[in-house]
Short mmCIF file of N, CA and C and ligand atoms in Angstrom, two decimals:
data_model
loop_
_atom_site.label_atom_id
_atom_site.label_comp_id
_atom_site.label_asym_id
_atom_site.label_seq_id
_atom_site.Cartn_x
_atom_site.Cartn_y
_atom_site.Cartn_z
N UNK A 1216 21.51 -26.89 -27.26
CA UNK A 1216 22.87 -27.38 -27.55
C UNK A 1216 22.81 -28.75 -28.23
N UNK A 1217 23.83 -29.02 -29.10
CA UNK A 1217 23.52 -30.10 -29.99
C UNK A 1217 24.59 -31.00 -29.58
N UNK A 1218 25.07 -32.04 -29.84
CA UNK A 1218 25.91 -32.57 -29.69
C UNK A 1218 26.61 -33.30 -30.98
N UNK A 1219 28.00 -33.57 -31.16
CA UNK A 1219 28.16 -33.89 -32.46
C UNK A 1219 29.51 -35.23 -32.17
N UNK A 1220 29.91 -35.64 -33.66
CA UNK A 1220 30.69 -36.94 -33.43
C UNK A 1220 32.52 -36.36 -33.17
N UNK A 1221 33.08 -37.10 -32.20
CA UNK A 1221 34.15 -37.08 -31.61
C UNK A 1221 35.07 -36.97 -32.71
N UNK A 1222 35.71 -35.69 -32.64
CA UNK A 1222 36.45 -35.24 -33.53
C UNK A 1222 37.82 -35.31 -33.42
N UNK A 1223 38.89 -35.75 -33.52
CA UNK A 1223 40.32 -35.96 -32.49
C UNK A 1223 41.05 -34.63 -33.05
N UNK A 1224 40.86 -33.72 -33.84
CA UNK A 1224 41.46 -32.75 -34.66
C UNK A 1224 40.85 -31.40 -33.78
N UNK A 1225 39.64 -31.80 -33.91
CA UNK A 1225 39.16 -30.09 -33.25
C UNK A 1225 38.93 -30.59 -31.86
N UNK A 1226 38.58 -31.61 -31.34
CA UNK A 1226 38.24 -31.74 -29.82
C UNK A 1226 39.67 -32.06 -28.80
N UNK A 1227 39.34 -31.14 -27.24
CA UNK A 1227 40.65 -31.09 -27.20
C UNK A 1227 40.72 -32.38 -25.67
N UNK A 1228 41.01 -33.98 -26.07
CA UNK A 1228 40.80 -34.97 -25.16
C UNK A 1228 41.30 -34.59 -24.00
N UNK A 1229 42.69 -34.55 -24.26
CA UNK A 1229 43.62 -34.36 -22.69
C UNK A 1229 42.96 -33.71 -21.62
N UNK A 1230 42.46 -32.10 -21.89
CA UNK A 1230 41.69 -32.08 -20.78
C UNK A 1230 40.63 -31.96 -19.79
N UNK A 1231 39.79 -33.11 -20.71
CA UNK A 1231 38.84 -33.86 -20.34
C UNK A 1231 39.01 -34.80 -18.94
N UNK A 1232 38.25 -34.03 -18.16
CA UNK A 1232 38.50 -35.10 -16.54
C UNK A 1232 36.99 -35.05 -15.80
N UNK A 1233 36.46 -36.04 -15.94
CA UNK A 1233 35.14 -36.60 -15.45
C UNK A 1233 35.03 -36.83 -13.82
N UNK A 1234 36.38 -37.36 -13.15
CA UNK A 1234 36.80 -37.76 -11.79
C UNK A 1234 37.01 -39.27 -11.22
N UNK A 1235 36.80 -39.83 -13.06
CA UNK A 1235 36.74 -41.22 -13.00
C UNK A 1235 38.29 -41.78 -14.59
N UNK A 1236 38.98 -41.52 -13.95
CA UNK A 1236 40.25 -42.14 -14.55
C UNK A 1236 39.92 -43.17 -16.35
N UNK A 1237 39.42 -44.07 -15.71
CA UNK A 1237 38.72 -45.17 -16.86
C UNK A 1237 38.31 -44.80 -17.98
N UNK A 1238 37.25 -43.30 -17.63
CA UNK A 1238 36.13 -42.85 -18.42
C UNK A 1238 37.47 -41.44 -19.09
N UNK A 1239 38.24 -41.37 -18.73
CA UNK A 1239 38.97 -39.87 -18.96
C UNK A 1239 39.85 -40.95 -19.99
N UNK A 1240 40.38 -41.78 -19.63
CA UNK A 1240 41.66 -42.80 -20.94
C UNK A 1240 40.40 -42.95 -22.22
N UNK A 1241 39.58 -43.68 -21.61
CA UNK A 1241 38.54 -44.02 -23.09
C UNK A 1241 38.13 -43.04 -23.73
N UNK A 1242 37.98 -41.79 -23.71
CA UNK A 1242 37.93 -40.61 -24.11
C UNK A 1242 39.46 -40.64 -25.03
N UNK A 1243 40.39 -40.24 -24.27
CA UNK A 1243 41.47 -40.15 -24.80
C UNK A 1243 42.00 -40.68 -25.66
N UNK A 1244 42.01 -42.36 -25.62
CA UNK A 1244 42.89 -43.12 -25.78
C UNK A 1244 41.87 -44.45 -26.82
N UNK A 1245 40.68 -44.42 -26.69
CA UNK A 1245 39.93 -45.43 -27.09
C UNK A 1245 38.85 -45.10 -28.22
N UNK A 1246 38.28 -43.78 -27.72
CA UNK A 1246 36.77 -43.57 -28.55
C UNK A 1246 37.14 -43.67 -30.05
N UNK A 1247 38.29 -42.71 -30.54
CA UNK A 1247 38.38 -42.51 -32.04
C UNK A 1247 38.66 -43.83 -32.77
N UNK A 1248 39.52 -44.76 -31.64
CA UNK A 1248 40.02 -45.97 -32.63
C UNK A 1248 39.23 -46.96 -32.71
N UNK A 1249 38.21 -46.64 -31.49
CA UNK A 1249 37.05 -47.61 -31.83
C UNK A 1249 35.91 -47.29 -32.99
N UNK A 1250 35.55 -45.92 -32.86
CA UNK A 1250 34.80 -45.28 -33.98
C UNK A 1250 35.45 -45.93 -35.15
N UNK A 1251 36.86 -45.47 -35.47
CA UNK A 1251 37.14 -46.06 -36.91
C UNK A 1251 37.05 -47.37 -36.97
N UNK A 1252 37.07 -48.05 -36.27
CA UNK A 1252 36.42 -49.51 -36.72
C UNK A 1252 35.29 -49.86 -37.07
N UNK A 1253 34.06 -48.86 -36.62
CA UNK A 1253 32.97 -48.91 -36.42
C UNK A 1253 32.24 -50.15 -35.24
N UNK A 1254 33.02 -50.08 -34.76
CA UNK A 1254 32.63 -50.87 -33.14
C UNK A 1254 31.78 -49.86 -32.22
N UNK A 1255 31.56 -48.64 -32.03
CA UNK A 1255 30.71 -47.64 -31.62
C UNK A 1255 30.84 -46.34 -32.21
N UNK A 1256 30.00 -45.11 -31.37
CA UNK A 1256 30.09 -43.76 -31.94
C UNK A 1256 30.08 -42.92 -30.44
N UNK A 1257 31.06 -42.16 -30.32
CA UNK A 1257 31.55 -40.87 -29.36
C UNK A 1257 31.03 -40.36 -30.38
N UNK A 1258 29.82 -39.09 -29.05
CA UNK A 1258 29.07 -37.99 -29.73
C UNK A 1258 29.71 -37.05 -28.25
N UNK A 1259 30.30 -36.01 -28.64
CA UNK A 1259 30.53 -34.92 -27.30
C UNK A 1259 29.59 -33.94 -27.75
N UNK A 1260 29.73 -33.09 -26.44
CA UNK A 1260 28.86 -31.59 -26.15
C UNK A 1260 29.93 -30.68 -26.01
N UNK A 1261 29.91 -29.96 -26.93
CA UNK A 1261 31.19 -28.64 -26.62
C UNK A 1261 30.88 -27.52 -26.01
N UNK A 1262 32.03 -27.13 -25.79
CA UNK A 1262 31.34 -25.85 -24.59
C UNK A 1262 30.97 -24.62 -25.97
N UNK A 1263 29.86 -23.90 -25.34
CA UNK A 1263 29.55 -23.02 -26.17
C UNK A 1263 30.23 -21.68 -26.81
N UNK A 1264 31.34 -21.49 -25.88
CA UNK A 1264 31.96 -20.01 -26.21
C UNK A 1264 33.55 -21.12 -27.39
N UNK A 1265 34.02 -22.29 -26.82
CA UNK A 1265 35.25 -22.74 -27.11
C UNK A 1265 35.05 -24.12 -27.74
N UNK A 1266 34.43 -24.29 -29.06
CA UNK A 1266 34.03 -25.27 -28.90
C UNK A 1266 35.09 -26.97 -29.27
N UNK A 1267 36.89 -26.66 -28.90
CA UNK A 1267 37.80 -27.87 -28.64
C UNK A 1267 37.25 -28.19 -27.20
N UNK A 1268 36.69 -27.44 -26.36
CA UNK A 1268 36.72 -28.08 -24.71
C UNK A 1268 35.51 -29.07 -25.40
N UNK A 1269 35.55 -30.16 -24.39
CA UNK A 1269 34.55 -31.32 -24.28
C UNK A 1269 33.93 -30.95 -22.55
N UNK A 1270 32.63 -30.73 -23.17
CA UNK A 1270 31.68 -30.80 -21.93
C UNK A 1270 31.29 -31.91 -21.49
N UNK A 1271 31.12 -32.87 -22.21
CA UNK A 1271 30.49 -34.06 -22.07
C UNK A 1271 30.79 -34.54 -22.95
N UNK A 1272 30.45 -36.35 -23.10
CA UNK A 1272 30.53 -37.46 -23.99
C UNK A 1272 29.47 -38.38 -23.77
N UNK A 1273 29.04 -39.03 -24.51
CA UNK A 1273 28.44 -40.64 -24.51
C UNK A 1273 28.76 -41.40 -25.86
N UNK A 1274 29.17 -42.69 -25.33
CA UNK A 1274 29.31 -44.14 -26.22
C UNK A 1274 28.89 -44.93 -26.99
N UNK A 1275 27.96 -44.83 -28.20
CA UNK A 1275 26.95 -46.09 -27.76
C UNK A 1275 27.17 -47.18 -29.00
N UNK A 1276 26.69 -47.94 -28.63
CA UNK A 1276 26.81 -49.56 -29.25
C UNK A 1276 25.84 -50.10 -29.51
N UNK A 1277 25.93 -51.86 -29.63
CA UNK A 1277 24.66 -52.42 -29.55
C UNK A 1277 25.45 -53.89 -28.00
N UNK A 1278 24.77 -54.23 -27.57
CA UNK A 1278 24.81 -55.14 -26.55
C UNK A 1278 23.65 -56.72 -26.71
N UNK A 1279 24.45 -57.45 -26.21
CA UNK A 1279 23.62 -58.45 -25.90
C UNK A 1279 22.85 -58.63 -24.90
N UNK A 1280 21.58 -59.33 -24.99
CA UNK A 1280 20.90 -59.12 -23.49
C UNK A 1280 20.34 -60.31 -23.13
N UNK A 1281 20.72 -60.34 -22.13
CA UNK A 1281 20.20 -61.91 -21.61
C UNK A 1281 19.31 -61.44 -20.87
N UNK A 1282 18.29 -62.15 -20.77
CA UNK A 1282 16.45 -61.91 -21.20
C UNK A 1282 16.03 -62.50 -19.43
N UNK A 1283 17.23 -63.52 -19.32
CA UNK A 1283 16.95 -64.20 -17.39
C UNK A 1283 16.70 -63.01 -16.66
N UNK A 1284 17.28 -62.02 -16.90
CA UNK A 1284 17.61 -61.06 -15.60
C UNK A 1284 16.12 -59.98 -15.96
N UNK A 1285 15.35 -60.36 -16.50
CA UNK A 1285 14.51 -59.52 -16.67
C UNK A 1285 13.14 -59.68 -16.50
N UNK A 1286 12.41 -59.05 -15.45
CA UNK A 1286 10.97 -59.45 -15.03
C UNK A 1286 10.47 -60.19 -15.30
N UNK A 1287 9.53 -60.88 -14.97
CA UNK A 1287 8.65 -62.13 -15.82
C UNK A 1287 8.05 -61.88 -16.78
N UNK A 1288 7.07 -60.52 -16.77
CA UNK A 1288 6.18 -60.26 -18.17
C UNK A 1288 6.81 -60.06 -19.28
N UNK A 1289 8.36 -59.02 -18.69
CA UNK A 1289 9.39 -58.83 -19.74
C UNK A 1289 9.89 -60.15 -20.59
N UNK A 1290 10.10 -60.94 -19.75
CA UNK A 1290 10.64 -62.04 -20.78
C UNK A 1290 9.96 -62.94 -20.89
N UNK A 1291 8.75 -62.47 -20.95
CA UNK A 1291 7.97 -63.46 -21.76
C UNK A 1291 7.62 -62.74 -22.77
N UNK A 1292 7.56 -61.50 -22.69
CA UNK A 1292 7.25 -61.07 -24.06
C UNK A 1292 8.22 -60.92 -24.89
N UNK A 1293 9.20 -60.94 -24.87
CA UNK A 1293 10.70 -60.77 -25.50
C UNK A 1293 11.64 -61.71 -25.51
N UNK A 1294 10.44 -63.08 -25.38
CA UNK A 1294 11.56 -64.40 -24.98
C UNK A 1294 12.80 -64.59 -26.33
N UNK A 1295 12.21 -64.19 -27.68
CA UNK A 1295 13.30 -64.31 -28.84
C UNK A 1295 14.41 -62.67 -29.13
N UNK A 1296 14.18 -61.84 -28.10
CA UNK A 1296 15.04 -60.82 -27.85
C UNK A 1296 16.28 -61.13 -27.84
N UNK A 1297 17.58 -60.59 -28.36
CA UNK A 1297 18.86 -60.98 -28.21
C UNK A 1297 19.37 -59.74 -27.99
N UNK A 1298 19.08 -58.27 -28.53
CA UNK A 1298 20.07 -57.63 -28.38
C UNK A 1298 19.34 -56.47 -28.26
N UNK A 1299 19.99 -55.16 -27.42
CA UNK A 1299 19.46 -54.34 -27.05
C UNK A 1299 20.98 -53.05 -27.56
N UNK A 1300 20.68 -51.61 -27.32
CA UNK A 1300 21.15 -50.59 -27.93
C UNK A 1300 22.45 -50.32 -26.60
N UNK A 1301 23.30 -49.90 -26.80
CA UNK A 1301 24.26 -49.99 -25.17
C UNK A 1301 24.53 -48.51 -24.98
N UNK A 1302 24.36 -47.72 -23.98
CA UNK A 1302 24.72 -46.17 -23.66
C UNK A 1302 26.55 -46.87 -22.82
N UNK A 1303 27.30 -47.31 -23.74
CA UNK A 1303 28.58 -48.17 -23.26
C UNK A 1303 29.46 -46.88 -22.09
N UNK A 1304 29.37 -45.76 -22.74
CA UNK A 1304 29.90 -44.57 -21.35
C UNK A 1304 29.35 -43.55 -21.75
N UNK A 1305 29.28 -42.39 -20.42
CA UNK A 1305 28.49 -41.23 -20.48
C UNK A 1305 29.29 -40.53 -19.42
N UNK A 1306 29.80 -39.41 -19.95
CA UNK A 1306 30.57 -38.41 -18.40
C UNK A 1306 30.29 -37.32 -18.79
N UNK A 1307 30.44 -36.20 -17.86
CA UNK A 1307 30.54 -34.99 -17.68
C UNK A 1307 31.81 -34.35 -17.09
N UNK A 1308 32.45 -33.46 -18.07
CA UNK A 1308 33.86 -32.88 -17.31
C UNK A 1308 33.26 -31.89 -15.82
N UNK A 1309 34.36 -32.08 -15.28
CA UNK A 1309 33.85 -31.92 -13.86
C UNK A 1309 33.51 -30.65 -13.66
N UNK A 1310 34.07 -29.71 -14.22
CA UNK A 1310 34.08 -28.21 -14.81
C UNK A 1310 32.31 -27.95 -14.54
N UNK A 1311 31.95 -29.05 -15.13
CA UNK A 1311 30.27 -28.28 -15.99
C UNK A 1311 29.21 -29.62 -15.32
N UNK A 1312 29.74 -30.00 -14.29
CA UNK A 1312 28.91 -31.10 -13.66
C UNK A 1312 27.82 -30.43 -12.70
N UNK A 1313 26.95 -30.88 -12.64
CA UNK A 1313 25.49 -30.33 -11.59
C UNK A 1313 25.01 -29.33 -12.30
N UNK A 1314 24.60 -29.12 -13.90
CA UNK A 1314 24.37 -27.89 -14.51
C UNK A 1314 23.22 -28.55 -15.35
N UNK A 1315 22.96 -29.74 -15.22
CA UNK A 1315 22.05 -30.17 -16.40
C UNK A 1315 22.50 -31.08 -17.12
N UNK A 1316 24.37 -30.66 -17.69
CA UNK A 1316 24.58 -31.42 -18.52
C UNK A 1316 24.32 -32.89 -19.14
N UNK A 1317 24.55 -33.40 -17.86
CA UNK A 1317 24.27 -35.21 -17.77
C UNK A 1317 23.07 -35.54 -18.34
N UNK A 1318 22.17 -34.65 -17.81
CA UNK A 1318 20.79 -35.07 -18.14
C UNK A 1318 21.08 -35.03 -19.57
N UNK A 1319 21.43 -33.56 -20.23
CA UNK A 1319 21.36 -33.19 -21.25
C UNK A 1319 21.88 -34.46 -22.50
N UNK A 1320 22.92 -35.31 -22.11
CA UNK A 1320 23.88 -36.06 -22.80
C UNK A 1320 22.85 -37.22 -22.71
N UNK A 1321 21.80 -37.63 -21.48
CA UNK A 1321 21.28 -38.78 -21.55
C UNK A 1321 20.01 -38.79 -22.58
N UNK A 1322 19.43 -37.52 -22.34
CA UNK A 1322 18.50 -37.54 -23.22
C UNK A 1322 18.62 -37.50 -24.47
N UNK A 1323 19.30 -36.58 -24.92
CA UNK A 1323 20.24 -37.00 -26.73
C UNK A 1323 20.65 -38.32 -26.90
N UNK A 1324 21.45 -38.86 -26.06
CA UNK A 1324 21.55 -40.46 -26.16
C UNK A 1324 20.55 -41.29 -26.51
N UNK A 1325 19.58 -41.39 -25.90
CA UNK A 1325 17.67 -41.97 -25.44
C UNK A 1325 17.35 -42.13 -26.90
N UNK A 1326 17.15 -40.16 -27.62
CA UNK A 1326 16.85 -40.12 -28.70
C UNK A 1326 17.00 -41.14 -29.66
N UNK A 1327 18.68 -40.91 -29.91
CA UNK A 1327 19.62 -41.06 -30.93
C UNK A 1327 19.09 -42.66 -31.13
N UNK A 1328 19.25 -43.93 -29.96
CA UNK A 1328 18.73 -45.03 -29.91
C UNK A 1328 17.70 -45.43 -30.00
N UNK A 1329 16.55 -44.37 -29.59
CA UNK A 1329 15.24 -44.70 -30.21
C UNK A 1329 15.03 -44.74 -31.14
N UNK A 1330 15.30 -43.60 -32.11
CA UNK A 1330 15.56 -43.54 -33.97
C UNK A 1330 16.12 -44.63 -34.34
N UNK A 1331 17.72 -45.06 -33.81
CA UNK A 1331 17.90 -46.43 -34.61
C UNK A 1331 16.80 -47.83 -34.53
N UNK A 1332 16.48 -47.60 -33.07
CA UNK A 1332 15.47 -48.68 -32.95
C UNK A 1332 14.43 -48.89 -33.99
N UNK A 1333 14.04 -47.97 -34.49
CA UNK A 1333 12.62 -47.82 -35.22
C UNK A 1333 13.26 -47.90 -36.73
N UNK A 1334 14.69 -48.37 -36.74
CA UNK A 1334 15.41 -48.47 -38.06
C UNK A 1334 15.56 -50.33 -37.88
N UNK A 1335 16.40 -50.82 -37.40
CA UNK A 1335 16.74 -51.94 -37.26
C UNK A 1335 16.31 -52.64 -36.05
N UNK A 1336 15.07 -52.09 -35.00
CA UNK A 1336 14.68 -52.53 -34.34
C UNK A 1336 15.64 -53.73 -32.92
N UNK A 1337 14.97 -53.26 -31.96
CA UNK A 1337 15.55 -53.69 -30.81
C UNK A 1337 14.51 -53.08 -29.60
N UNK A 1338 15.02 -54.32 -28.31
CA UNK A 1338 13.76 -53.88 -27.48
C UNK A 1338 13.95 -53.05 -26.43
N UNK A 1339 15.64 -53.33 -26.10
CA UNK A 1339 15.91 -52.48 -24.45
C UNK A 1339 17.40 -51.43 -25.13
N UNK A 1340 17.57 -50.59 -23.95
CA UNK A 1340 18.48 -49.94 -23.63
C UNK A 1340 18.69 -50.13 -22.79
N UNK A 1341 20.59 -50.28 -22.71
CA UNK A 1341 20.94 -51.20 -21.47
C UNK A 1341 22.21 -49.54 -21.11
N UNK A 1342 22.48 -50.09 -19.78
CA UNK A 1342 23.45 -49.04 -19.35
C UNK A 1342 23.95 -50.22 -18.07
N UNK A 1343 25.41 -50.12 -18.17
CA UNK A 1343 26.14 -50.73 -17.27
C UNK A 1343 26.98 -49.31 -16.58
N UNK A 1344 26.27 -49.01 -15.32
CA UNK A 1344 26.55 -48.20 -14.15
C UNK A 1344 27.64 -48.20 -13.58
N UNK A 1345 28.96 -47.07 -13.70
CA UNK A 1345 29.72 -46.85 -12.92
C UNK A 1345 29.45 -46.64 -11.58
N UNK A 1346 30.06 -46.60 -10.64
CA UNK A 1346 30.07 -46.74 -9.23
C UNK A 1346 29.11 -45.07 -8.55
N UNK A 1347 28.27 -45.02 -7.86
CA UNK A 1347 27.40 -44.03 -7.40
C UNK A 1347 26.39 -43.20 -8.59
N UNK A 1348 26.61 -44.02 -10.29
CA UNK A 1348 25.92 -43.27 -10.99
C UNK A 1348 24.46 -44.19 -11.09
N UNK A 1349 24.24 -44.83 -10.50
CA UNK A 1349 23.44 -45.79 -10.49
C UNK A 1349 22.07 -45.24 -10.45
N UNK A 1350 22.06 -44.11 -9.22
CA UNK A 1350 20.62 -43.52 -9.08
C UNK A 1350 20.62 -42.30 -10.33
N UNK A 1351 21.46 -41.66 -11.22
CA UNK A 1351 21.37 -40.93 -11.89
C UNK A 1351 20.45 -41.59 -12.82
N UNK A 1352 20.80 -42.59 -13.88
CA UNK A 1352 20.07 -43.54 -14.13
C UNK A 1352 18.28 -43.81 -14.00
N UNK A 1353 18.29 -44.22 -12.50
CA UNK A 1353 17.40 -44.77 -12.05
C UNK A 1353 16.25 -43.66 -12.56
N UNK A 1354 16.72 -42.47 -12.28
CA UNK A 1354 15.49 -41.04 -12.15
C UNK A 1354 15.41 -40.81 -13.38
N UNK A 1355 15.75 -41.50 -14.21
CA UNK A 1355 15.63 -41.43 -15.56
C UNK A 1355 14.48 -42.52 -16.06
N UNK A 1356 14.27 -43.61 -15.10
CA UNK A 1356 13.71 -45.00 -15.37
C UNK A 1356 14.06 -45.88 -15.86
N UNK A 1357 15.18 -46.03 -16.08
CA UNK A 1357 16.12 -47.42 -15.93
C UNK A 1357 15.90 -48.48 -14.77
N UNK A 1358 15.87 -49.51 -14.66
CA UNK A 1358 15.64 -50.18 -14.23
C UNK A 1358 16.90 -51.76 -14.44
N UNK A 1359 17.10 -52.33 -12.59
CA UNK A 1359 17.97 -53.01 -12.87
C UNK A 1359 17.71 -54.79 -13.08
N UNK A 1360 19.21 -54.74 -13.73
CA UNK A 1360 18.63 -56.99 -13.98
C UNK A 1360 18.65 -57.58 -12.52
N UNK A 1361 18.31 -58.58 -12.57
CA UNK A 1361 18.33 -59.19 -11.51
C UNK A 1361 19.83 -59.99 -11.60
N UNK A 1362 19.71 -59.83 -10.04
CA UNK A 1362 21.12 -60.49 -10.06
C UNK A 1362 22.06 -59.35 -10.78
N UNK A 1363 22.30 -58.32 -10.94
CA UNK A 1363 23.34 -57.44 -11.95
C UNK A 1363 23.07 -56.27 -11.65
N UNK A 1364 23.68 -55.59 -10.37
CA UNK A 1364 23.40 -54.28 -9.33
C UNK A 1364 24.00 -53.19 -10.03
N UNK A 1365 24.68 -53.50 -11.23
CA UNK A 1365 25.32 -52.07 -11.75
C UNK A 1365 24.51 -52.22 -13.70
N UNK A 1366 23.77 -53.05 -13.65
CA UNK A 1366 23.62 -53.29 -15.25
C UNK A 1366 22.15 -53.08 -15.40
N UNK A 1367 21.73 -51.84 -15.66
CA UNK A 1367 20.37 -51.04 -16.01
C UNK A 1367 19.64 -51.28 -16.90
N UNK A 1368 18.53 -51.21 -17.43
CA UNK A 1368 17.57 -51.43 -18.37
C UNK A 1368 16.56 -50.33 -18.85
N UNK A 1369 16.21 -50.07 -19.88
CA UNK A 1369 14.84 -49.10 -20.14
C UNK A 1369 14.69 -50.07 -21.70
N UNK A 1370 12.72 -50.05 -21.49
CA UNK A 1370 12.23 -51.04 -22.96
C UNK A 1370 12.35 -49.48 -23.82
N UNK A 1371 12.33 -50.04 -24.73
CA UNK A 1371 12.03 -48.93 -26.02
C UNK A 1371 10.72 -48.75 -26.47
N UNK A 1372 9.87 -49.55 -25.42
CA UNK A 1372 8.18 -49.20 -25.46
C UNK A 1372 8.23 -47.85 -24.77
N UNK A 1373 8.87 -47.66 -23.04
CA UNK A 1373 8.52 -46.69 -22.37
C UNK A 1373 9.20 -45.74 -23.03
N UNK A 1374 10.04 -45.65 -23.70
CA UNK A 1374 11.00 -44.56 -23.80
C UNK A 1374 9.97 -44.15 -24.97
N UNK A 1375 9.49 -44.56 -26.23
CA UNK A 1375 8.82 -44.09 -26.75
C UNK A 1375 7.51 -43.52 -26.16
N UNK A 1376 6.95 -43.92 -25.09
CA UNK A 1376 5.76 -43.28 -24.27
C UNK A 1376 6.50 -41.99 -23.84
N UNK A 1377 7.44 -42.24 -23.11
CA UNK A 1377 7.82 -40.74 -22.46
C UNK A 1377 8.65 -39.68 -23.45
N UNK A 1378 8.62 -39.88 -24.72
CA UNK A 1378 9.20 -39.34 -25.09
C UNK A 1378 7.81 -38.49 -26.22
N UNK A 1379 6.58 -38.77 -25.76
CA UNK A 1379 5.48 -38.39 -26.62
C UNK A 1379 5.19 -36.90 -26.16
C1 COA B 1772 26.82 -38.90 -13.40
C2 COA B 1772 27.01 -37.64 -14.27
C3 COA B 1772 27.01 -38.04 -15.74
C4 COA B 1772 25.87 -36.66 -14.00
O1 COA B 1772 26.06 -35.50 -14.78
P1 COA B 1772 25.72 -34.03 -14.22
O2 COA B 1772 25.87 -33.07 -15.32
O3 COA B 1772 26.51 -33.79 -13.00
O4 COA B 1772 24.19 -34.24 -13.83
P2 COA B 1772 23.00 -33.19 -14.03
O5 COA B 1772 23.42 -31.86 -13.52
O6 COA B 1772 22.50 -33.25 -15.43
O7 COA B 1772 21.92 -33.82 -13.05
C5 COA B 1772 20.64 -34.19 -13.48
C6 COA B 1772 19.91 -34.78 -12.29
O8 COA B 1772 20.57 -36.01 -11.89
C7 COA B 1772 20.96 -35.92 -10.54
N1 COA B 1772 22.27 -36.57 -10.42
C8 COA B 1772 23.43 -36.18 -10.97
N2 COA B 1772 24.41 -37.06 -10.66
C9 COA B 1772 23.83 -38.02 -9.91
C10 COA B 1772 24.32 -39.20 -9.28
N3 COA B 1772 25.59 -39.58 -9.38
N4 COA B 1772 23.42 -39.96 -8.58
C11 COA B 1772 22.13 -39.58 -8.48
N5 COA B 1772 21.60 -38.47 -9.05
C12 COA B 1772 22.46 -37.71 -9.76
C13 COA B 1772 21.05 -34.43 -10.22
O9 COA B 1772 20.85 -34.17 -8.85
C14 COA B 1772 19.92 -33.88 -11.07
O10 COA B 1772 18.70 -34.09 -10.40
P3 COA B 1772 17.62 -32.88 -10.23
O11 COA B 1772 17.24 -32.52 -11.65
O12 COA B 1772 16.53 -33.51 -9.46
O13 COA B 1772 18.35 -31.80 -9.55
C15 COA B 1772 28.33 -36.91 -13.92
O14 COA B 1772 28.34 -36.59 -12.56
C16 COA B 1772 29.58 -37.69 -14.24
O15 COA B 1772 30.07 -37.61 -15.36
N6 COA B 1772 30.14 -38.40 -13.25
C17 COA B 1772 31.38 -39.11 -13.44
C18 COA B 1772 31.30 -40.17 -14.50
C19 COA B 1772 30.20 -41.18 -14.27
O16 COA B 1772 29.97 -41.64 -13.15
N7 COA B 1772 29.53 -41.51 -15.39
C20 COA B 1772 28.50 -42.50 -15.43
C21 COA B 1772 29.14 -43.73 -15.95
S1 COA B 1772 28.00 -45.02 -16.05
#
């Protein structure tokens, strides 16, 4: 399954429901008008038989990263680091949740940012964690800042290792 860019014509927002209110408006109400600015890119997963339903979504951006919250070896090696790739939101309609999907949306995400990385270069992927998605994340190898219990990390060294 592929995933493609947020379409407001063929994709059908309204009823899109993740179980998290926030993530269901920004879908709705935010992704396209931010896309046309080019402030980020909504990529959804459509369902395979219908493809207006939205199975899934992710956000992504670029972020700033402050380099304190990050291990010692890390920031010493990346002491002139400023900015890292942002997975800004990621849901699954509740419909098609515990099936893979998530994974499915994170790893296309991973990709998509690794490629730019190796375009305009950058060192981390950051993910700022909604409430209980924290360990979803984690089993992925994200890793958190210090001091910043919901704001995740992966270098774009490992992701290129695990992605060999
Ligand atoms: C979190 C979310 C994206 C996971 O999507 P999903 O399709 O249900 O997850 P998957 O079926 O792909 O699960 C993949 C693995 O992650 C695990 N997992 C899923 N949700 C998890 C969670 N909240 N915490 C810990 N592990 C989780 C699954 O058990 C599975 O592990 P396994 O392979 O060992 O069985 C989805 O539940 C969701 O959209 N939740 C609401 C919105 C949200 O919290 N988004 C994150 C914003 S930062």
């Amino acid at each position: 399954m592929k995933t493609v860019l947020l379409d407001k014509l063929k994709h059908d927002r309204k009823s899109f429901n993740c179980g998290i209110e926030s993530l269901n408006n920004y879908l709705k109400l935010m992704a396209n008008q931010q896309a046309k600015k080019d402030n980020n890119r909504t990529f959804v997963l459509e369902d395979e038989f219908d493809k207006s339903i939205i199975v899934g979504f992710y956000t992504l951006t670029m972020t700033a990263v402050d380099i304190q919250g990050l291990p010692e070896k890390l920031k010493q090696r990346h002491k002139f680091s400023t900015s890292a790739g942002l997975i800004a939101r990621l849901a699954v309609n509740e419909k098609y949740q515990g099936k893979g999907f998530g994974e499915l949306l994170l790893v296309d995400a991973l990709k998509k940012l690794l490629f730019a990385s190796e375009i305009v270069g950058f060192p981390f992927i950051v993910v700022d964690t909604k409430e209980g998605a924290k360990l979803f994340y984690e089993k992925y190898g994200f890793t958190q800042f210090k001091d910043s219990p919901n704001k995740l990390f992966l270098t774009i060294a490992d992701l290129r290792v695990s992605f060999k």
